[in-house]
Coordinates of C-alpha atoms and ligand atoms in Angstrom, one line a residue:
M1 CA 2.6 -20.8 13.5
T2 CA 4.4 -18.4 15.8
N3 CA 3.5 -14.7 15.6
M4 CA 0.5 -15.3 13.2
Y5 CA -3.0 -14.5 14.4
Y6 CA -6.4 -15.2 12.8
N7 CA -10.0 -14.1 13.5
Q8 CA -10.5 -16.9 16.1
D9 CA -7.5 -15.8 18.1
I10 CA -8.7 -12.2 18.5
N11 CA -11.2 -10.6 20.9
E12 CA -12.4 -7.3 19.4
N13 CA -14.2 -6.3 22.6
V14 CA -11.3 -4.1 23.6
L15 CA -12.7 -1.6 21.0
D16 CA -16.3 -1.7 22.5
G17 CA -17.5 1.8 23.1
K18 CA -14.4 3.3 21.4
K19 CA -14.4 5.8 18.5
I20 CA -12.0 5.3 15.7
A21 CA -10.9 8.3 13.6
V22 CA -9.6 7.3 10.2
I23 CA -7.5 10.3 9.0
G24 CA -7.4 10.4 5.2
Y25 CA -9.8 8.8 2.7
G26 CA -7.5 7.6 -0.1
S27 CA -6.4 4.1 -1.0
Q28 CA -6.0 2.8 2.6
G29 CA -8.4 5.3 4.3
H30 CA -11.5 4.4 2.4
A31 CA -10.9 0.7 2.9
H32 CA -10.2 0.9 6.6
A33 CA -13.1 3.3 7.3
Q34 CA -15.7 1.2 5.3
N35 CA -14.4 -2.2 6.6
L36 CA -14.4 -1.0 10.2
K37 CA -17.9 0.4 9.8
D38 CA -19.2 -2.8 8.2
S39 CA -17.6 -4.7 11.1
G40 CA -19.7 -2.7 13.6
F41 CA -17.2 -0.2 14.9
D42 CA -17.9 3.5 15.5
V43 CA -15.9 5.4 12.8
V44 CA -15.4 9.0 11.9
V45 CA -13.3 10.1 8.9
G46 CA -11.0 13.1 9.4
I47 CA -10.3 14.8 6.2
R48 CA -9.8 18.3 4.7
P49 CA -12.5 19.7 2.4
G50 CA -12.2 18.4 -1.1
K51 CA -12.6 15.3 -3.2
S52 CA -11.9 12.8 -0.4
F53 CA -14.2 14.6 2.0
D54 CA -17.1 14.6 -0.6
K55 CA -16.5 10.9 -1.3
A56 CA -16.5 9.8 2.3
K57 CA -19.9 11.7 2.8
E58 CA -21.3 10.1 -0.4
D59 CA -20.2 6.7 1.0
G60 CA -22.4 7.3 4.1
L61 CA -19.6 7.8 6.6
E62 CA -19.5 10.3 9.5
V63 CA -17.0 13.0 8.3
A64 CA -15.2 15.8 10.2
T65 CA -12.1 17.9 10.0
V66 CA -8.9 16.2 10.9
A67 CA -8.7 18.2 14.2
E68 CA -12.3 17.4 15.1
A69 CA -12.0 13.7 14.3
A70 CA -8.8 13.4 16.4
E71 CA -10.5 15.2 19.3
Q72 CA -13.5 12.9 19.3
A73 CA -11.6 9.6 18.8
D74 CA -10.0 7.0 21.1
V75 CA -8.0 5.5 18.3
I76 CA -6.5 7.8 15.6
M77 CA -5.4 5.9 12.5
V78 CA -3.2 8.2 10.3
L79 CA -3.8 7.3 6.6
L80 CA -2.4 10.4 4.9
P81 CA 0.5 10.2 2.4
D82 CA 3.7 9.6 4.4
E83 CA 5.3 12.8 3.2
R84 CA 2.3 14.9 4.5
Q85 CA 1.9 13.2 7.9
K86 CA 4.4 15.2 9.9
Q87 CA 2.8 18.6 9.2
V88 CA -0.8 17.4 9.7
Y89 CA 0.2 15.6 12.8
E90 CA 1.9 18.6 14.3
E91 CA -0.9 21.0 13.4
E92 CA -4.1 19.0 13.8
I93 CA -3.5 15.7 15.6
A94 CA -0.9 16.3 18.3
P95 CA -3.1 18.9 20.1
A96 CA -5.8 16.2 20.5
L97 CA -3.6 13.5 22.0
K98 CA -3.9 12.7 25.7
A99 CA -3.5 9.7 28.0
G100 CA -5.7 6.8 27.1
K101 CA -5.7 7.5 23.4
A102 CA -4.0 5.5 20.7
L103 CA -2.2 6.8 17.6
A104 CA -1.9 4.3 14.7
F105 CA -0.3 4.0 11.3
A106 CA -0.4 1.6 8.3
H107 CA 3.3 2.2 7.6
G108 CA 6.0 2.9 10.2
F109 CA 7.9 5.5 8.0
N110 CA 7.3 8.6 10.1
I111 CA 7.8 7.0 13.5
H112 CA 10.9 4.9 12.5
F113 CA 12.6 7.8 10.7
G114 CA 11.9 10.2 13.6
Q115 CA 9.5 12.6 11.8
I116 CA 6.7 12.1 14.3
K117 CA 7.5 12.0 18.0
P118 CA 4.3 11.1 19.9
P119 CA 3.9 11.9 23.7
A120 CA 4.8 9.0 26.0
D121 CA 1.3 8.7 27.5
V122 CA -0.4 7.4 24.3
D123 CA -0.4 4.0 22.7
V124 CA 1.4 3.9 19.3
F125 CA 0.8 0.9 17.0
L126 CA 0.7 -0.1 13.3
V127 CA -1.6 -2.3 11.3
A128 CA -0.1 -2.5 7.8
P129 CA -2.1 -4.4 5.2
K130 CA 0.2 -6.2 2.8
G131 CA -1.8 -5.0 -0.3
P132 CA -3.2 -1.9 -2.0
G133 CA -6.1 -0.3 -0.1
H134 CA -8.5 -0.7 -3.0
L135 CA -8.0 -4.5 -2.7
V136 CA -8.3 -4.3 1.1
R137 CA -11.8 -3.1 0.5
R138 CA -12.6 -5.4 -2.5
T139 CA -11.4 -8.6 -0.8
F140 CA -13.3 -7.6 2.4
E141 CA -16.5 -7.3 0.4
A142 CA -15.9 -10.7 -1.1
G143 CA -15.7 -12.2 2.3
A144 CA -11.9 -12.5 2.3
G145 CA -9.1 -10.4 3.6
V146 CA -5.7 -9.0 2.8
P147 CA -3.1 -10.2 5.4
A148 CA -1.4 -7.5 7.5
L149 CA 1.5 -6.8 9.8
F150 CA 0.9 -5.4 13.3
G151 CA 3.3 -4.0 15.8
V152 CA 3.5 -1.9 18.9
Y153 CA 5.9 1.0 19.3
Q154 CA 4.6 2.3 22.6
D155 CA 2.2 0.6 25.1
A156 CA 1.1 3.3 27.5
S157 CA -2.2 1.7 28.4
G158 CA -1.1 -1.9 28.6
T159 CA -3.6 -2.9 25.9
A160 CA -2.0 -1.5 22.7
R161 CA -1.4 -5.0 21.4
E162 CA -5.0 -6.1 21.9
T163 CA -6.2 -2.9 20.3
A164 CA -4.0 -3.4 17.3
L165 CA -5.2 -7.0 16.9
A166 CA -8.9 -5.9 17.2
Y167 CA -8.3 -3.2 14.6
S168 CA -6.8 -5.7 12.2
K169 CA -9.8 -8.0 12.7
G170 CA -12.1 -5.0 12.0
I171 CA -10.5 -4.3 8.6
G172 CA -10.7 -8.0 7.6
S173 CA -7.0 -8.7 7.7
A174 CA -7.2 -11.4 10.3
R175 CA -9.2 -13.4 7.9
G176 CA -6.0 -13.8 5.9
G177 CA -3.7 -13.7 8.9
V178 CA -1.8 -11.0 10.8
L179 CA 1.9 -11.2 11.7
E180 CA 3.5 -9.5 14.6
T181 CA 6.5 -7.2 13.8
S182 CA 8.3 -4.1 14.9
F183 CA 8.1 -0.6 13.3
E184 CA 11.7 -1.0 12.1
E185 CA 11.0 -4.4 10.5
E186 CA 7.8 -3.2 8.8
T187 CA 9.2 0.0 7.5
V188 CA 12.4 -1.4 6.1
T189 CA 10.9 -4.5 4.5
D190 CA 7.9 -2.6 3.1
L191 CA 10.2 0.0 1.4
F192 CA 12.4 -2.8 0.1
G193 CA 9.6 -4.9 -1.3
E194 CA 8.0 -2.0 -3.1
Q195 CA 11.3 -0.8 -4.5
A196 CA 13.2 -4.0 -5.4
V197 CA 10.3 -6.3 -6.3
L198 CA 6.7 -5.2 -6.3
C199 CA 6.7 -1.8 -7.9
G200 CA 10.3 -0.9 -9.0
G201 CA 11.6 -4.4 -9.8
L202 CA 8.5 -5.6 -11.6
T203 CA 7.9 -2.5 -13.8
S204 CA 11.6 -2.4 -14.7
L205 CA 11.5 -6.1 -15.7
I206 CA 8.4 -5.7 -17.8
K207 CA 9.6 -2.5 -19.5
A208 CA 13.0 -4.1 -20.3
G209 CA 11.2 -7.2 -21.8
F210 CA 8.8 -5.0 -23.8
E211 CA 11.6 -2.7 -25.1
T212 CA 13.8 -5.8 -26.0
L213 CA 11.1 -7.2 -28.2
V214 CA 10.1 -3.9 -29.9
E215 CA 13.7 -2.9 -30.5
A216 CA 14.2 -6.3 -32.2
G217 CA 11.3 -5.4 -34.6
Y218 CA 8.4 -7.3 -33.1
Q219 CA 4.9 -5.8 -32.9
P220 CA 4.3 -3.6 -29.8
E221 CA 0.9 -5.2 -29.3
L222 CA 2.4 -8.6 -29.1
A223 CA 5.1 -7.3 -26.8
Y224 CA 2.4 -5.9 -24.5
F225 CA 0.5 -9.2 -24.3
E226 CA 3.8 -11.1 -23.7
T227 CA 5.3 -9.0 -21.1
L228 CA 2.6 -7.1 -19.2
H229 CA -0.8 -8.7 -19.8
E230 CA 0.3 -12.3 -19.2
T231 CA 2.3 -11.3 -16.1
K232 CA -1.0 -11.0 -14.3
L233 CA -2.1 -14.5 -15.3
I234 CA 1.2 -16.0 -14.3
V235 CA 1.3 -14.1 -11.0
D236 CA -2.3 -15.3 -10.3
L237 CA -1.0 -18.9 -10.5
M238 CA 1.9 -18.2 -8.2
Y239 CA -0.5 -16.4 -5.7
E240 CA -2.7 -19.5 -5.7
G241 CA -0.1 -22.3 -5.7
G242 CA 3.4 -20.8 -5.3
M243 CA 6.0 -21.2 -8.0
A244 CA 5.4 -24.9 -8.3
G245 CA 1.7 -24.1 -9.0
M246 CA 2.6 -21.9 -11.8
R247 CA 5.1 -24.4 -13.2
Y248 CA 2.5 -27.1 -13.1
S249 CA 0.3 -25.1 -15.5
V250 CA 2.9 -23.8 -18.0
S251 CA 4.5 -26.0 -20.6
D252 CA 7.7 -28.0 -19.8
T253 CA 9.4 -25.9 -22.5
A254 CA 8.5 -22.7 -20.5
E255 CA 9.6 -24.4 -17.3
W256 CA 13.0 -25.3 -18.8
G257 CA 13.3 -21.8 -20.1
D258 CA 12.5 -20.5 -16.6
F259 CA 15.3 -22.6 -15.1
V260 CA 18.0 -21.8 -17.7
S261 CA 17.2 -18.2 -18.6
G262 CA 15.7 -16.7 -15.4
P263 CA 19.1 -16.8 -13.6
R264 CA 20.7 -15.0 -16.6
V265 CA 18.2 -12.1 -16.1
I266 CA 18.4 -12.0 -12.3
D267 CA 21.9 -12.9 -11.2
A268 CA 24.3 -12.4 -8.4
D269 CA 24.9 -8.8 -9.6
T270 CA 21.2 -8.1 -9.3
K271 CA 21.2 -9.5 -5.8
A272 CA 24.1 -7.3 -4.9
R273 CA 22.2 -4.3 -6.2
M274 CA 19.2 -5.4 -4.1
K275 CA 21.5 -5.5 -1.1
S276 CA 22.6 -2.0 -1.8
I277 CA 19.0 -0.8 -2.0
L278 CA 18.3 -2.5 1.3
E279 CA 21.3 -0.8 2.9
D280 CA 20.1 2.7 1.7
I281 CA 16.8 2.0 3.3
Q282 CA 18.3 0.7 6.6
S283 CA 20.7 3.7 6.9
G284 CA 17.9 6.3 6.3
K285 CA 19.5 7.5 3.0
F286 CA 16.4 6.7 1.0
A287 CA 14.1 8.4 3.5
K288 CA 16.3 11.5 3.7
E289 CA 16.3 11.9 -0.1
W290 CA 12.5 11.3 -0.3
I291 CA 11.8 13.9 2.4
Q292 CA 14.2 16.3 0.5
E293 CA 12.4 15.6 -2.8
N294 CA 9.1 16.7 -1.2
E295 CA 10.6 19.8 0.4
D296 CA 11.9 20.8 -3.0
G297 CA 8.4 20.5 -4.6
R298 CA 9.0 17.0 -6.2
P299 CA 10.8 18.1 -9.4
N300 CA 12.1 14.6 -10.1
F301 CA 9.0 12.7 -9.0
N302 CA 6.8 14.8 -11.3
R303 CA 9.2 14.6 -14.3
I304 CA 9.6 10.8 -14.1
E305 CA 5.9 10.2 -13.5
K306 CA 5.1 12.1 -16.7
E307 CA 7.8 10.4 -18.7
E308 CA 6.7 6.9 -17.5
A309 CA 3.0 7.7 -18.4
G310 CA 4.1 8.5 -22.0
H311 CA 6.0 5.2 -22.5
Q312 CA 5.0 3.2 -25.6
L313 CA 3.9 0.3 -23.5
E314 CA 1.3 2.5 -21.7
E315 CA -0.1 3.8 -25.0
V316 CA -0.4 0.4 -26.6
G317 CA -1.8 -1.1 -23.4
E318 CA -4.5 1.6 -23.1
K319 CA -5.8 0.8 -26.6
L320 CA -5.7 -3.0 -26.1
R321 CA -7.5 -2.8 -22.7
A322 CA -10.2 -0.6 -24.3
M323 CA -11.1 -3.6 -26.5
M324 CA -11.3 -6.0 -23.5
P325 CA -14.4 -4.9 -21.5
F326 CA -13.9 -7.9 -19.3
V327 CA -10.7 -6.5 -18.0
A328 CA -11.5 -4.1 -15.1
K329 CA -11.2 -0.5 -16.2
G330 CA -8.4 0.2 -13.8
L331 CA -8.9 2.4 -10.7
K332 CA -7.3 5.5 -12.2
K333 CA -9.6 5.4 -15.2
E334 CA -12.6 4.6 -13.0
E335 CA -11.9 7.8 -11.0
E336 CA -11.6 9.8 -14.1
V337 CA -14.9 8.5 -15.4
T338 CA -16.6 9.2 -12.1
A339 CA -15.2 12.7 -11.9
G340 CA -16.2 13.3 -15.5
A341 CA -19.8 12.2 -14.8
T342 CA -20.3 14.6 -12.0
N343 CA -18.7 17.6 -13.7
Ligands
NDP1 N1 -1.6 2.7 -0.9 C1 -1.6 1.6 -0.2 O1 -2.2 0.6 -0.6 C2 -0.8 1.4 1.1 C3 -0.5 2.5 1.8 N2 0.1 2.3 3.1 C4 0.3 3.5 3.9 O2 -1.0 4.1 4.2 C5 -0.9 5.5 4.4 C6 -1.8 6.2 3.4 O3 -1.4 6.0 2.1 P1 -2.4 6.0 0.9 O4 -3.7 5.3 1.3 O5 -1.6 5.5 -0.3 O6 -2.6 7.6 0.7 P2 -3.5 8.3 -0.5 O7 -2.5 9.2 -1.2 O8 -4.2 7.2 -1.3 O9 -4.6 9.1 0.3 C7 -4.3 10.2 1.0 C8 -5.5 10.8 1.7 O10 -5.0 11.8 2.5 C9 -5.7 13.0 2.2 N3 -4.8 14.2 2.5 C10 -3.6 14.5 1.8 N4 -3.1 15.6 2.4 C11 -3.9 15.9 3.4 C12 -3.9 17.0 4.3 N5 -2.9 17.9 4.3 N6 -4.9 17.1 5.2 C13 -5.9 16.2 5.2 N7 -6.0 15.2 4.4 C14 -5.0 15.1 3.4 C15 -6.1 12.9 0.8 O11 -7.2 13.7 0.6 P3 -7.4 14.7 -0.7 O12 -8.3 14.0 -1.6 O13 -8.0 15.9 -0.1 O14 -6.0 14.9 -1.3 C16 -6.5 11.4 0.7 O15 -7.8 11.2 1.2 C17 0.6 5.8 4.1 O16 1.3 5.7 5.4 C18 1.1 4.6 3.3 O17 2.5 4.3 3.4 C19 0.3 1.1 3.6 C20 0.1 0.0 2.9 C21 -0.4 0.0 1.5
LIG2 C1 3.5 -2.3 -2.8 C2 3.2 -0.9 -2.4 C3 2.8 -0.7 -1.0 O1 3.8 -1.0 -0.1 C4 1.6 -1.6 -0.7 C5 0.4 -1.5 -1.5 O2 1.7 -2.5 0.1 C6 2.4 0.8 -0.8 O3 3.0 1.4 0.1 O4 1.5 1.3 -1.5

């Protein structure tokens, strides 16, 4: 397959004797740092004092301030929230950049939308796992890997591409396959995927289904099982065998319902709205509004997050999941329990 690379295609020696600074220890940061360390690379985590700093230390990683880690490292992977990267870059990372170093990202947002403008004498690349960071770590520990995209924005050294590939092997992504892309393609498609399908599309679909059943007088618990809980089981089948794999396992009645009713839910109008979402991302409109929302102190983000957490589906789900010890607690709950235990 063109543009796809796997472990056996990649020589990681380009990173021999090099130090990698992982800046940030959140969802992606903890996974990259731990996977790289377990793959035998020399890693330092750059982080401000606080929860993440303490966690990285507890996990046995070398920890430093962002400025110190950037100073020591040959490769600096920026895994801070997108909306914080510009400020931290300007204050603590840029002063450490010099010829021969590489600046890396897991998402092209700040480079593509011109928020960060690196000097011409450093390599700039991205390695963007196509999955949540907690699963980048979980799958690595299980001997597998989350596929990733990699791309080079600037190749000052002549080896940026090899470095990006070696890095993707180090985090385990080349076990699943890494696909070459550009910053523009990664940024636009990642934003589109999370808005229209993976996060926005899916939550809106599930919520609409749940509300339709509850408003028609059906039990909320039943509506939760039908629209959220079973989604995971159906998606697992698609993950393993595509849509045909899922359709093999469900009843013919369900498959017929899928064929005749699916297109009534997602129709040409939905696709037209998806196209308009894509256009807002391509034109920079979405990025401009998100940057502004952060500059204003996130009034809408905070309000909507609170409203969503109070939805009936979330309340019912929490009670039902508490009765199913075999369902993982959920990462948010797990963190609350850990924090509670140490307080
Ligand atoms: N979440 C994901 O799975 C994916 C994310 N990405 C990309 O990866 C990057 C990181 O995202 P994500 O892992 O979600 O981020 P998180 O929000 O999970 O983690 C952010 C980390 O940055 C730290 N941090 C925040 N502000 C500062 C600061 N001012 N100075 C120093 N450290 C700071 C936080 O520490 P503290 O505890 O102190 O707040 C935390 O350790 C983004 O570019 C994102 O687009 C790409 C693919 C998937
Ligand atoms: C789907 C959300 C994501 O793009 C991801 C986990 O890949 C993100 O930015 O968190």
